[in-house]
Structure formats: structure tokens, C-alpha cells
Amino acid sequence: MRHAGRDGPRGEATGASRAATLREAHMVTMADVAREAGVSAATVSYVVSGSRQISAPTAAKVRAAIAKLGYEVNQTARNLASSRTGTIGIVVPSYKAAGFSLSLSSFLCDYATNANARGYDTLLLTDAYDEMTTLRKAVAMKKVDGVILMDAERDDPRLPVLRDAGLPAVLMGPLPDGGSASAALPSLDGVYTDFAAAADEAIACLYDHGHRDVVLVADASRLERRGVQYVTLFGTEARRAAEARGMTLHVIADGDDAGQADGADNADANSIDANATDGSADVIDRALDRWPEATAMIIHNDAATIGASQVLQRRGCAVPRDLSVMAIVPARLAESLRIPFTSIRADSRVLAKAAVDMLADRIADPGHPSAQRLVHAAMTDLGSVADRR
């Protein structure tokens, strides 16, 4: 029979003292972690490298031992042994690199945090004018073990580069042809917010409150012309959902190009674009000036969402008495800036973790089938949508 003291406070103190002594001496080894966790050194290695699937309880014990002892992986030695860089690339489109985006900043932080937890550094691959050259150089020079492609596009020009290199990648958007093209891109996985469901939920909410004439303030018109998926998925489904319910949906894009967006497939008689001098405040003003009969507004544009309260207050437009307002907005943006509107929130923390985990698993096991994950965006009701008067 064990003496109670061995499992009680004295034993815990001894374990804590041993951990402290090892940390101070910078002597923590994989064998120490294995001993603390009660597993083999090989199991510790598998958990650290992600090279094999280890059961969740065992992996949790190993990570707890790592944290307790302060074990640090010799990343350089590990990379040399595996011919890997220990780095994943984050590919940001040029149109985002040319400006400032709060939501982009939160995504980059979340990618880095989750990559670090999986033993990877991150490398930002972008250029304000030509991200393709930056991507090709990174691939040719073997700077990264895999990449996360932000803002998937229709006929995305980055995919052939990755296909030719056989580089593991996660696309922040739907896989090409709904995943049927995965045979041509065997190292590609996808993760994205279910914007189609979000659009249907937003339209349904307004319909249920009696609204039949609605304005959608969309993101920049050039993004729809490029086929950026989070824009086109939401816009297409919002139009379909409104038409199915007999609603009128007016669409205005905060664009930097004058003219109609992307022809008949993506524009209709109710769609216009703000001109090159318009900012987020102007696009809301223009929408309300153009369609004063509208009783509700959906804002799918971060900058417009931030400026909307000030614009509406200046116009003497009370929410929701005069106008019901709903926003489609990143969760962190809504939380940090206290966006006052009922909103459907895409959570960068969930998306980034899913993307990094999928990529790390793909790097560790390149042969498993392509996967695609849809992430639900939850609605937060802040009382800015009311029954139509």
C-alpha cells in the first residue's frame, strides 16, 4: 500500500520542486517530460511533432507535463532532422495589404497564436501590388512547409502555383468546384464561414419582422468582380433569399471603381456602386438617399459598420425606430468596438484554429483526403432590428 504522503501535499511539493530545479538549470529534456507524463519518450516526440495521431487524453497529459516543466522544443534541430522549416506562410491578397484592416489584424494574430501552439512560426507573404511573385519566391526558396490562403477567389490564381509545387495548403473559402477538383489539388483543404447560411438567416430575420424593402451595403465592388468568395457567397444567397420571399433587396457596394459590378450575373436593376471618392460614411448616405423607402439595412462591410452609428445619428435616423440595422461582422471587431447592432459574427479565433490544425495535420500526413469545414456564424441580438412600422 502506498503511503498517503506520497500522493498528498508532500509528493506534490517534491514534484513542483523538481520542475523548478530543472527549469532553473535549463536541463528539461524529452525524457523528463515522458517521466512526468507517464509515457514513453517516443509518445512525447509524436505529440510535439504532430507526426502521429495520439489519443486526446494522452496528448493532454504530455502538454500538461511540457507546461509544468517548461520544456522547450529545439526547433532548429527538429527542422534539420525533418528537412522542414517549421514555418507556415499566410498569404494575404494585395488589395488587403494596400490598406489597413482591423479584421485582418485579428486574423493574423490568431493564426500566429495557433501556429505557435502547434510548433510553427508564421511568415506573412504579401505585397501591396503583387502577392503572386511573393508566393512564387517563397515556394521556390522552400521558405515554408505549407500556406494558408486568405480570401479565396473564383478561379484563384494562387492554386496552380501550389499544385505545381505540391505544397500543403488551406484555402479560407470553399474548395474549387465544391471539392470535386481535390484530385488535381490533393494537398489542399478548405475552411470558411458559412456566409450563405448567414445571408439566409439575415434575410429571414428581417422578413419575420415585416420588412420587405431592404438595403444591403456590400464590401468593395472590386472584390465581387474578383470573385472573392466571402463577398459573392453572401451576396448571391442574400439576393436569392430575398427573391424567394418576395422582398426587394437593393445592393450598393463601397467600391473604388465606378460602374456596374461584374455584369448580369452579379448585378441587377437595384444594384449600384459608390464611386471612387466614396468612403464608408458616403456609401450609407448614398444608399439612404437613393432608397428612402427602405425600412431595413444589412451591412456586410467592416468600415461601413464602424461608421454607421455616426452617419445615422447625423441624419437623425433612429435605430430601430426609423431603420432596422443588421451587421455581418467579425466577432472580435464587434466585441472590441462594441458595435451596437444585431449582428451575425464570424469568429476569427475558431477559423484560425481550424485552418492551422488542418494545415499542421496535412504537413504531418500529406496523404489523407482533402477536407472542407464550414464554420457557423452565430447571431447576436442587440435590439437594432424591430417590427416594421
Coordinates of C-alpha atoms in Angstrom, one line a residue:
M1 CA 0.0 0.0 0.0
R2 CA 1.2 3.5 -0.9
H3 CA 1.9 5.9 2.0
A4 CA -0.6 8.7 1.8
G5 CA 2.2 11.3 1.9
R6 CA 3.5 10.2 -1.4
D7 CA 0.3 11.1 -3.2
G8 CA -0.5 14.1 -1.0
P9 CA 0.9 17.6 -0.5
R10 CA 4.5 16.3 0.2
G11 CA 4.6 14.5 -3.1
E12 CA 3.2 17.5 -5.0
A13 CA 5.7 19.8 -3.4
T14 CA 8.5 17.4 -4.4
G15 CA 7.3 17.3 -8.0
A16 CA 7.0 21.1 -8.1
S17 CA 10.5 21.5 -6.6
R18 CA 11.9 19.1 -9.2
A19 CA 10.2 21.0 -12.0
A20 CA 11.5 24.3 -10.7
T21 CA 15.0 22.9 -10.3
L22 CA 15.0 21.6 -13.9
R23 CA 13.7 24.9 -15.2
E24 CA 16.3 26.9 -13.4
A25 CA 19.1 24.7 -14.7
H26 CA 17.7 24.7 -18.2
M27 CA 18.0 20.9 -18.2
V28 CA 14.5 19.8 -19.1
T29 CA 14.6 17.0 -21.6
M30 CA 12.1 15.0 -23.5
A31 CA 12.8 12.1 -21.1
D32 CA 11.9 14.4 -18.2
V33 CA 8.6 15.2 -19.9
A34 CA 8.0 11.5 -20.6
R35 CA 8.6 10.6 -17.0
E36 CA 6.3 13.4 -15.7
A37 CA 3.5 12.3 -18.1
G38 CA 4.0 8.6 -17.5
V39 CA 4.5 7.9 -21.2
S40 CA 7.4 6.9 -23.5
A41 CA 9.8 9.5 -25.0
A42 CA 8.5 8.4 -28.4
T43 CA 5.0 9.4 -27.4
V44 CA 6.3 12.8 -26.3
S45 CA 8.0 13.2 -29.7
Y46 CA 4.9 12.3 -31.6
V47 CA 2.8 14.9 -29.6
V48 CA 5.5 17.6 -30.1
S49 CA 5.9 16.9 -33.8
G50 CA 2.4 16.0 -34.7
S51 CA 3.7 13.2 -36.8
R52 CA 1.3 10.7 -35.5
Q53 CA -2.2 10.7 -34.1
I54 CA -2.1 10.4 -30.3
S55 CA -5.2 10.0 -28.2
A56 CA -6.6 13.3 -26.8
P57 CA -6.1 12.3 -23.1
T58 CA -2.5 11.2 -23.6
A59 CA -1.7 14.3 -25.6
A60 CA -3.2 16.4 -22.9
K61 CA -1.0 14.7 -20.3
V62 CA 2.1 15.3 -22.4
R63 CA 1.2 19.0 -22.9
A64 CA 0.5 19.5 -19.2
A65 CA 3.9 18.0 -18.4
I66 CA 5.5 20.3 -21.0
A67 CA 3.9 23.3 -19.4
K68 CA 4.7 22.2 -15.9
L69 CA 8.4 21.5 -16.6
G70 CA 8.9 24.4 -19.0
Y71 CA 10.2 22.1 -21.8
E72 CA 11.1 24.0 -25.0
V73 CA 11.4 22.2 -28.3
N74 CA 14.8 22.7 -30.1
Q75 CA 13.0 23.8 -33.2
T76 CA 16.2 24.2 -35.2
A77 CA 17.4 20.6 -34.6
R78 CA 13.9 19.3 -35.3
N79 CA 13.7 21.1 -38.6
L80 CA 17.1 20.0 -39.7
A81 CA 16.2 16.4 -38.9
S82 CA 13.0 16.5 -40.8
S83 CA 14.0 18.8 -43.7
R84 CA 11.2 21.2 -42.7
T85 CA 11.3 24.9 -42.0
G86 CA 8.9 24.9 -39.0
T87 CA 7.2 27.8 -40.7
I88 CA 3.8 28.2 -42.3
G89 CA 3.0 31.1 -44.7
I90 CA 0.0 33.3 -44.5
V91 CA -0.8 34.6 -48.0
V92 CA -2.7 37.9 -47.9
P93 CA -4.1 39.3 -51.1
S94 CA -2.6 42.6 -52.4
Y95 CA -5.8 44.5 -52.1
K96 CA -5.7 43.9 -48.3
A97 CA -2.0 44.6 -48.0
A98 CA -2.5 48.0 -49.6
G99 CA -4.7 49.3 -46.8
F100 CA -5.5 48.7 -43.1
S101 CA -8.0 46.2 -41.8
L102 CA -8.8 45.6 -38.2
S103 CA -10.3 42.2 -39.1
L104 CA -7.1 41.2 -41.0
S105 CA -5.0 42.2 -37.9
S106 CA -7.1 39.9 -35.7
F107 CA -6.8 37.0 -38.1
L108 CA -3.0 37.4 -38.4
C109 CA -2.7 37.3 -34.6
D110 CA -5.0 34.3 -34.3
Y111 CA -3.0 32.4 -37.0
A112 CA 0.3 33.2 -35.2
T113 CA -1.1 32.1 -31.8
N114 CA -2.5 28.8 -33.1
A115 CA 0.6 28.1 -35.2
N116 CA 2.8 28.6 -32.2
A117 CA 0.7 26.1 -30.2
R118 CA 1.4 23.6 -33.0
G119 CA 5.1 24.3 -33.0
Y120 CA 5.2 26.6 -36.1
D121 CA 6.3 30.1 -36.8
T122 CA 4.4 32.2 -39.3
L123 CA 5.6 34.1 -42.3
L124 CA 3.5 36.9 -43.8
L125 CA 3.5 36.5 -47.6
T126 CA 2.1 39.6 -49.2
D127 CA 2.8 42.6 -51.4
A128 CA 0.8 45.7 -51.9
Y129 CA 0.9 45.2 -55.7
D130 CA 1.8 41.6 -56.5
E131 CA 1.3 38.8 -53.9
M132 CA 1.8 36.2 -56.6
T133 CA 5.5 37.0 -57.0
T134 CA 6.0 36.8 -53.3
L135 CA 4.2 33.4 -53.2
R136 CA 6.3 32.0 -56.0
K137 CA 9.5 33.1 -54.4
A138 CA 8.6 31.6 -51.0
V139 CA 7.7 28.3 -52.8
A140 CA 10.8 28.2 -54.9
M141 CA 13.1 29.0 -51.9
K142 CA 11.3 26.5 -49.7
K143 CA 10.7 29.1 -47.0
V144 CA 7.5 27.4 -45.7
D145 CA 6.1 23.9 -45.1
G146 CA 2.6 25.0 -46.1
V147 CA 0.4 28.0 -46.5
I148 CA -2.9 29.5 -45.6
L149 CA -4.6 31.4 -48.4
M150 CA -6.8 34.2 -47.2
D151 CA -9.8 35.3 -49.1
A152 CA -10.4 32.5 -51.6
E153 CA -11.3 33.7 -55.1
R154 CA -13.2 32.3 -58.1
D155 CA -10.5 30.8 -60.4
D156 CA -8.0 31.6 -57.7
P157 CA -4.6 32.3 -59.4
R158 CA -2.6 31.0 -56.4
L159 CA -3.8 27.5 -56.6
P160 CA -1.8 26.4 -59.8
V161 CA 1.4 27.6 -58.0
L162 CA 0.6 25.3 -55.1
R163 CA -0.5 22.4 -57.3
D164 CA 2.7 22.5 -59.3
A165 CA 4.8 22.6 -56.1
G166 CA 2.7 20.0 -54.2
L167 CA 2.8 22.3 -51.2
P168 CA 0.2 21.7 -48.4
A169 CA -2.3 24.5 -48.2
V170 CA -5.6 25.5 -46.5
L171 CA -7.9 27.8 -48.5
M172 CA -10.0 30.2 -46.5
G173 CA -13.0 29.5 -48.7
P174 CA -14.8 26.7 -50.5
L175 CA -12.7 24.2 -52.4
P176 CA -12.8 24.6 -56.2
D177 CA -15.9 23.1 -57.8
G178 CA -17.3 22.2 -54.3
G179 CA -14.3 19.9 -53.6
S180 CA -14.6 17.9 -56.8
A181 CA -11.3 19.3 -58.0
S182 CA -9.5 18.0 -55.0
A183 CA -7.9 15.2 -57.1
A184 CA -6.0 17.9 -59.0
L185 CA -5.1 19.6 -55.7
P186 CA -4.5 16.7 -53.3
S187 CA -2.7 18.8 -50.7
L188 CA -5.5 21.4 -50.4
D189 CA -8.0 21.7 -47.6
G190 CA -10.7 24.4 -47.0
V191 CA -12.3 26.2 -44.1
Y192 CA -14.6 29.1 -44.2
T193 CA -17.6 30.9 -42.5
D194 CA -20.9 29.7 -43.9
F195 CA -21.8 33.0 -45.5
A196 CA -24.6 31.5 -47.5
A197 CA -26.4 30.4 -44.3
A198 CA -25.6 33.8 -42.7
A199 CA -27.2 35.6 -45.6
D200 CA -30.3 33.5 -45.4
E201 CA -30.6 34.0 -41.7
A202 CA -30.3 37.7 -42.0
I203 CA -32.9 38.0 -44.7
A204 CA -35.2 35.6 -42.8
C205 CA -34.9 37.7 -39.6
L206 CA -35.8 40.9 -41.4
Y207 CA -38.7 39.2 -43.2
D208 CA -40.1 37.8 -39.9
H209 CA -40.1 41.4 -38.6
G210 CA -42.2 42.5 -41.5
H211 CA -39.5 44.2 -43.6
R212 CA -40.0 43.9 -47.4
D213 CA -37.7 46.7 -48.7
V214 CA -34.1 46.2 -47.6
V215 CA -30.7 47.7 -48.5
L216 CA -27.5 45.6 -48.5
V217 CA -24.3 47.6 -48.1
A218 CA -21.8 45.2 -49.5
D219 CA -18.0 45.2 -49.5
A220 CA -15.9 46.8 -52.2
S221 CA -17.2 46.2 -55.7
R222 CA -13.8 45.1 -57.0
L223 CA -13.9 42.2 -54.6
E224 CA -17.1 40.9 -56.3
R225 CA -15.5 41.3 -59.7
R226 CA -12.5 39.3 -58.5
G227 CA -14.9 36.6 -57.3
V228 CA -13.8 36.9 -53.6
Q229 CA -15.8 34.1 -52.1
Y230 CA -17.0 35.6 -48.8
V231 CA -18.4 38.5 -50.8
T232 CA -20.0 36.5 -53.6
L233 CA -21.4 33.8 -51.4
F234 CA -23.2 36.3 -49.1
G235 CA -24.4 38.5 -51.9
T236 CA -25.7 35.7 -54.1
E237 CA -27.6 34.0 -51.3
A238 CA -29.0 37.3 -50.0
R239 CA -30.4 38.0 -53.4
R240 CA -31.9 34.5 -53.7
A241 CA -33.3 34.5 -50.2
A242 CA -34.9 37.9 -50.7
E243 CA -36.4 37.0 -54.1
A244 CA -37.8 33.7 -52.7
R245 CA -39.7 35.7 -50.0
G246 CA -40.9 38.4 -52.4
M247 CA -38.7 41.1 -50.9
T248 CA -36.9 43.9 -52.7
L249 CA -33.2 43.9 -52.0
H250 CA -31.2 47.0 -53.1
V251 CA -27.4 46.4 -53.2
I252 CA -24.8 49.1 -53.0
A253 CA -21.0 48.4 -53.0
D254 CA -18.4 50.5 -51.3
G255 CA -16.3 50.5 -54.4
D256 CA -13.2 52.2 -55.7
D257 CA -14.3 51.7 -59.3
A258 CA -17.3 53.4 -60.9
G259 CA -19.8 51.4 -62.9
Q260 CA -21.8 48.3 -62.5
A261 CA -20.2 45.3 -60.9
D262 CA -19.4 42.1 -62.8
G263 CA -22.2 42.2 -65.4
A264 CA -25.6 40.5 -65.3
D265 CA -24.6 37.6 -63.1
N266 CA -23.7 39.7 -60.1
A267 CA -25.7 43.0 -60.7
D268 CA -29.3 43.8 -61.2
A269 CA -31.5 46.8 -61.6
N270 CA -31.4 47.5 -57.9
S271 CA -27.6 47.4 -57.7
I272 CA -25.3 50.4 -57.9
D273 CA -21.7 51.1 -56.9
A274 CA -20.3 54.0 -54.9
N275 CA -17.8 56.0 -57.0
A276 CA -14.1 56.2 -56.4
T277 CA -14.3 59.1 -53.9
D278 CA -16.8 57.4 -51.6
G279 CA -15.9 56.2 -48.1
S280 CA -17.9 54.1 -45.7
A281 CA -19.9 57.1 -44.5
D282 CA -20.8 58.1 -48.0
V283 CA -21.9 54.7 -49.1
I284 CA -24.5 54.6 -46.3
D285 CA -25.6 58.1 -47.1
R286 CA -26.0 57.2 -50.8
A287 CA -28.0 54.1 -50.0
L288 CA -30.5 56.0 -47.8
D289 CA -30.7 58.9 -50.3
R290 CA -31.3 56.5 -53.2
W291 CA -33.8 54.3 -51.4
P292 CA -35.6 56.3 -48.7
E293 CA -38.4 53.8 -48.8
A294 CA -36.2 51.0 -47.3
T295 CA -37.1 50.0 -43.8
A296 CA -34.0 47.9 -43.0
M297 CA -30.3 47.7 -43.8
I298 CA -27.8 44.9 -43.8
I299 CA -24.2 46.0 -43.6
H300 CA -21.6 43.5 -44.9
N301 CA -18.6 45.9 -44.8
D302 CA -16.4 46.3 -41.8
A303 CA -15.6 50.0 -42.4
A304 CA -19.2 50.9 -43.0
T305 CA -20.2 49.0 -39.9
I306 CA -17.8 51.1 -37.8
G307 CA -19.0 54.4 -39.2
A308 CA -22.7 53.6 -39.4
S309 CA -23.8 54.8 -36.0
Q310 CA -22.2 58.3 -36.6
V311 CA -23.8 58.6 -40.0
L312 CA -27.3 57.6 -38.9
Q313 CA -27.1 59.9 -35.8
R314 CA -26.1 62.8 -38.1
R315 CA -29.0 62.1 -40.3
G316 CA -31.4 62.0 -37.3
C317 CA -32.2 58.4 -38.2
A318 CA -33.1 56.4 -35.0
V319 CA -32.4 52.7 -34.9
P320 CA -34.6 50.7 -34.9
R321 CA -37.5 53.2 -34.9
D322 CA -36.7 54.6 -38.3
L323 CA -34.4 51.9 -39.7
S324 CA -33.7 48.4 -38.6
V325 CA -30.0 47.6 -38.9
M326 CA -28.1 44.3 -39.0
A327 CA -24.4 43.8 -39.5
I328 CA -22.3 40.9 -40.7
V329 CA -19.1 41.5 -38.8
P330 CA -16.0 39.7 -37.4
A331 CA -16.7 38.8 -33.7
R332 CA -13.5 40.4 -32.4
L333 CA -14.4 43.7 -34.2
A334 CA -17.9 43.6 -32.8
E335 CA -16.6 42.9 -29.3
S336 CA -13.7 45.4 -29.2
L337 CA -15.5 48.3 -30.8
R338 CA -18.9 47.5 -29.1
I339 CA -20.8 47.5 -32.4
P340 CA -24.4 48.3 -31.3
F341 CA -26.2 46.4 -34.0
T342 CA -27.7 43.0 -34.1
S343 CA -25.1 41.0 -35.9
I344 CA -24.0 37.7 -37.4
R345 CA -20.4 37.3 -36.2
A346 CA -17.7 35.3 -37.9
D347 CA -15.2 34.3 -35.3
S348 CA -11.5 34.6 -36.4
R349 CA -10.4 32.5 -33.4
V350 CA -12.4 29.5 -34.5
L351 CA -11.5 29.9 -38.1
A352 CA -7.8 30.4 -37.5
K353 CA -7.5 27.4 -35.2
A354 CA -9.3 25.2 -37.7
A355 CA -7.1 26.4 -40.5
V356 CA -3.8 25.9 -38.6
D357 CA -4.9 22.5 -37.3
M358 CA -5.9 21.3 -40.8
L359 CA -2.6 22.6 -42.2
A360 CA -0.4 21.1 -39.5
D361 CA -2.2 17.7 -39.9
R362 CA -1.7 17.9 -43.7
I363 CA 2.0 18.6 -43.3
A364 CA 2.4 15.7 -40.9
D365 CA 0.3 13.4 -43.1
P366 CA 0.2 14.6 -46.7
G367 CA -1.7 11.6 -48.0
H368 CA -5.0 11.9 -46.3
P369 CA -8.0 13.0 -48.4
S370 CA -8.9 16.7 -48.8
A371 CA -11.3 18.1 -46.2
Q372 CA -13.6 21.1 -46.1
R373 CA -15.0 22.6 -43.0
L374 CA -17.9 25.1 -42.7
V375 CA -18.0 27.3 -39.6
H376 CA -21.3 28.6 -38.4
A377 CA -21.5 32.3 -37.6
A378 CA -23.8 33.0 -34.6
M379 CA -26.3 35.8 -34.4
T380 CA -26.1 38.2 -31.5
D381 CA -29.4 40.2 -30.9
L382 CA -28.7 43.7 -29.6
G383 CA -32.2 45.1 -30.4
S384 CA -31.4 47.0 -33.6
V385 CA -34.0 45.1 -35.6
A386 CA -37.7 45.7 -34.8
D387 CA -41.0 45.1 -36.4
R388 CA -41.7 47.3 -39.4
R389 CA -44.0 50.3 -38.6

